[in-house]
Coordinates of N, CA and C in Angstrom, one line a residue:
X3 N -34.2 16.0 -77.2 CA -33.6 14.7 -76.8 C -32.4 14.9 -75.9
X4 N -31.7 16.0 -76.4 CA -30.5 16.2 -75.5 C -30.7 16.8 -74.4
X5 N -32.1 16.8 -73.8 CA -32.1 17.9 -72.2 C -32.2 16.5 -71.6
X6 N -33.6 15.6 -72.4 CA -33.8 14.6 -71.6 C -32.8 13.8 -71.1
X7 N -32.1 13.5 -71.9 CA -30.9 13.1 -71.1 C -30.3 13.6 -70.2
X8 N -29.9 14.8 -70.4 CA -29.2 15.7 -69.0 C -30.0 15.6 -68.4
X9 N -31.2 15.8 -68.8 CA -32.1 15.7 -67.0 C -32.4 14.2 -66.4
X10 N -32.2 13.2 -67.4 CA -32.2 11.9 -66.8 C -30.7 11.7 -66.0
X11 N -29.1 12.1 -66.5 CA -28.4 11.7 -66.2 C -27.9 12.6 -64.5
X12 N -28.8 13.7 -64.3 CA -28.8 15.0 -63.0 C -29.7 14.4 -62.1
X13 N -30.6 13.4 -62.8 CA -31.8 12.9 -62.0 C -31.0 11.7 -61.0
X14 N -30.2 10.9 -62.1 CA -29.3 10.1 -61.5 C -28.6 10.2 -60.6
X15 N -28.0 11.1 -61.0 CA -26.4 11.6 -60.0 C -27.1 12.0 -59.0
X16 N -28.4 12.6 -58.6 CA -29.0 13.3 -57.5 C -29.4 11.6 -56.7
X17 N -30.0 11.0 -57.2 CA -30.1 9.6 -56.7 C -29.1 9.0 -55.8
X18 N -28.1 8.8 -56.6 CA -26.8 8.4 -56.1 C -26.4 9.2 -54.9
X19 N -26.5 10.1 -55.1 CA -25.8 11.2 -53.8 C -26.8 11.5 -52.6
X20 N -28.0 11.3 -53.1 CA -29.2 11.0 -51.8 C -29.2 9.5 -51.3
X21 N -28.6 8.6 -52.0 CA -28.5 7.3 -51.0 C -27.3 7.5 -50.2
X22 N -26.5 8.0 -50.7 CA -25.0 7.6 -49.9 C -25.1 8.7 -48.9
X23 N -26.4 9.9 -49.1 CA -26.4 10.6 -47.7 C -27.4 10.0 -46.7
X24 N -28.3 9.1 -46.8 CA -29.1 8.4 -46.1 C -28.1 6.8 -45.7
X25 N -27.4 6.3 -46.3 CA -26.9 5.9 -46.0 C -25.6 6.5 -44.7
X26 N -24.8 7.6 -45.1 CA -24.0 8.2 -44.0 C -24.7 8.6 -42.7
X27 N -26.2 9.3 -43.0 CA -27.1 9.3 -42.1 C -27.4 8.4 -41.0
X28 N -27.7 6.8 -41.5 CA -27.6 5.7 -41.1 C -26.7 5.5 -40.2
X29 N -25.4 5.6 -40.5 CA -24.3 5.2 -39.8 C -24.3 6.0 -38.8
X30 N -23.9 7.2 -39.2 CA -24.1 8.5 -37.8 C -24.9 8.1 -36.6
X31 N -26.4 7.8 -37.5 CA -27.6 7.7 -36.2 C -27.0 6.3 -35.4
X32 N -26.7 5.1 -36.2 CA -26.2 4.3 -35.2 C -24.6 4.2 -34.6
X33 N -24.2 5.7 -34.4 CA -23.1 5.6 -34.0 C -23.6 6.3 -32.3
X34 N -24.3 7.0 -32.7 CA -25.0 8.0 -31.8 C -25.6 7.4 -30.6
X35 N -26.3 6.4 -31.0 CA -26.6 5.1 -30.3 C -25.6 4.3 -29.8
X36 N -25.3 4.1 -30.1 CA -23.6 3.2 -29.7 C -23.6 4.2 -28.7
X37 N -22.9 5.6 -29.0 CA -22.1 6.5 -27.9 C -22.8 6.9 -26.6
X38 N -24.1 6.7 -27.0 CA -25.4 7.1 -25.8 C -25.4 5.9 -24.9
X39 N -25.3 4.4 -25.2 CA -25.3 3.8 -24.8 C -23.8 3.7 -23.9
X40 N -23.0 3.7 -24.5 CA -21.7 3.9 -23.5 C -21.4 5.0 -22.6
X41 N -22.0 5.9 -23.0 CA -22.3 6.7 -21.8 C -22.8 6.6 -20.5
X42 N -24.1 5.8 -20.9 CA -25.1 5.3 -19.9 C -23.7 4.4 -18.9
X43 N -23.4 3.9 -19.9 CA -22.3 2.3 -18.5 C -21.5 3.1 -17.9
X44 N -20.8 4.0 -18.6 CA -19.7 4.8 -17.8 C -20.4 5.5 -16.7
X45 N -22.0 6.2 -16.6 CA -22.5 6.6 -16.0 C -22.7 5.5 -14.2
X46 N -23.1 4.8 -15.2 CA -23.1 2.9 -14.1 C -22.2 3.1 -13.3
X47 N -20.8 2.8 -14.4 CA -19.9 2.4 -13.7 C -19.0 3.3 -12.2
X48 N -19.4 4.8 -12.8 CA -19.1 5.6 -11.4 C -20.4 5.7 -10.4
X49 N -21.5 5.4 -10.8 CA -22.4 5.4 -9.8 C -22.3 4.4 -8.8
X50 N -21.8 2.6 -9.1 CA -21.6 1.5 -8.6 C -20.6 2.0 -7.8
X51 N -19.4 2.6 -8.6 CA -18.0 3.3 -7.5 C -18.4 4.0 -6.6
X52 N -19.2 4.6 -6.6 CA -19.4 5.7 -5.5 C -20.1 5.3 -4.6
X53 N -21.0 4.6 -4.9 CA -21.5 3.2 -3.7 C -20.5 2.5 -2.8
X54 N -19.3 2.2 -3.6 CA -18.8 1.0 -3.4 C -18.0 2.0 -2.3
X55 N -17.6 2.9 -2.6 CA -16.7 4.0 -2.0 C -17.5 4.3 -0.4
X56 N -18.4 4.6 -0.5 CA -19.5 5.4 0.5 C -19.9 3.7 1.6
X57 N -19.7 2.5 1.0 CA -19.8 1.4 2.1 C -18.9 1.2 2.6
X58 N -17.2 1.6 2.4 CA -16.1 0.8 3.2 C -16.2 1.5 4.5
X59 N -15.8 0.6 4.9 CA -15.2 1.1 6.6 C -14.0 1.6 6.7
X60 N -13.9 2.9 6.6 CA -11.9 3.2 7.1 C -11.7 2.8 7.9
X61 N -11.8 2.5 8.6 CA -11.4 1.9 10.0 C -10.5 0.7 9.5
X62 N -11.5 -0.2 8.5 CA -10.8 -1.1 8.1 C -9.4 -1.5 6.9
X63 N -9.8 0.4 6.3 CA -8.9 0.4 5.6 C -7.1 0.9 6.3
X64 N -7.6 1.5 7.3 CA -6.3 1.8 8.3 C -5.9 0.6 8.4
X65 N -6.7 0.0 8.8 CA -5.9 -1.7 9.3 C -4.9 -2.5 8.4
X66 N -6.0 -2.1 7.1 CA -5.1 -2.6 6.2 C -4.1 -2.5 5.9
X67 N -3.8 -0.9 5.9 CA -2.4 -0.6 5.6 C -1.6 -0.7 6.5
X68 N -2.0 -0.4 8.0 CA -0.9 -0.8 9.2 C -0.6 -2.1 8.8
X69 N -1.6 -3.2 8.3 CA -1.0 -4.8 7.9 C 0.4 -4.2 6.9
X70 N 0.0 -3.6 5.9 CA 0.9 -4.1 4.9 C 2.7 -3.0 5.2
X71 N 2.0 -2.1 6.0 CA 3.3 -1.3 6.6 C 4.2 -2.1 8.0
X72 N 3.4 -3.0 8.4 CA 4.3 -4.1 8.9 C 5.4 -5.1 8.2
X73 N 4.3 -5.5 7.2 CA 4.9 -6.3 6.3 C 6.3 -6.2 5.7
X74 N 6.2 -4.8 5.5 CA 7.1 -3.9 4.2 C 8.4 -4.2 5.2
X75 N 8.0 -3.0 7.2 CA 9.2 -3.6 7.4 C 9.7 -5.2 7.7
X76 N 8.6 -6.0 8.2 CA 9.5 -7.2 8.6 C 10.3 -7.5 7.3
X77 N 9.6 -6.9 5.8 CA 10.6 -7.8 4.6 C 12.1 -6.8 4.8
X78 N 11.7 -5.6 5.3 CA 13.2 -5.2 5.5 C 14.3 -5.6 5.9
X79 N 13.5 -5.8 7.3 CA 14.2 -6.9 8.5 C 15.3 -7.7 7.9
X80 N 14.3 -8.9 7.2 CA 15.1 -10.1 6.6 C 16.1 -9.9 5.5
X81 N 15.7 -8.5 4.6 CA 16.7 -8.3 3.7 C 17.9 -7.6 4.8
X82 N 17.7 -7.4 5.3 CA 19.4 -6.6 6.1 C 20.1 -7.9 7.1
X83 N 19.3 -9.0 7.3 CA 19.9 -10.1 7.9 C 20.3 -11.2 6.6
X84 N 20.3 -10.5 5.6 CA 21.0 -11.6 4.4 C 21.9 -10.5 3.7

């Protein structure tokens, strides 16, 4: 009578500790998923960049800055006449 018990109460505990590892299992695999998934976008997201990079025109980007390097000094300008 006293084994059956230890072996019903070892049968238990083995129960218990095989759900909570199929359970942790669970979570892992869908973490794994999650992280594969965000990978892929981050993958997107520098692929779209590198596109985006590979269409400007420098030409237009010089322009731009000569705009804003005028700017800078005319606000000069006006701060030294106040």
């Amino acid at each position: 009578m006293t084994k059956r018990v230890r072996i019903w109460i070892a049968s238990d505990r083995h129960r218990i500790q095989a759900r909570k590892w199929v359970r942790l299992i669970s979570i892992a695999k869908d973490t794994i998923k999650e992280v594969c998934h965000t990978i892929r976008m981050v993958e997107q997201t520098i692929d779209n960049k590198h596109q985006a990079i590979s269409l400007l025109d420098f030409d237009e980007l010089d322009k731009a800055k000569n705009v804003g390097m005028k700017a800078e000094l005319q606000m000069h300008k006006v701060e030294e006449l106040y």
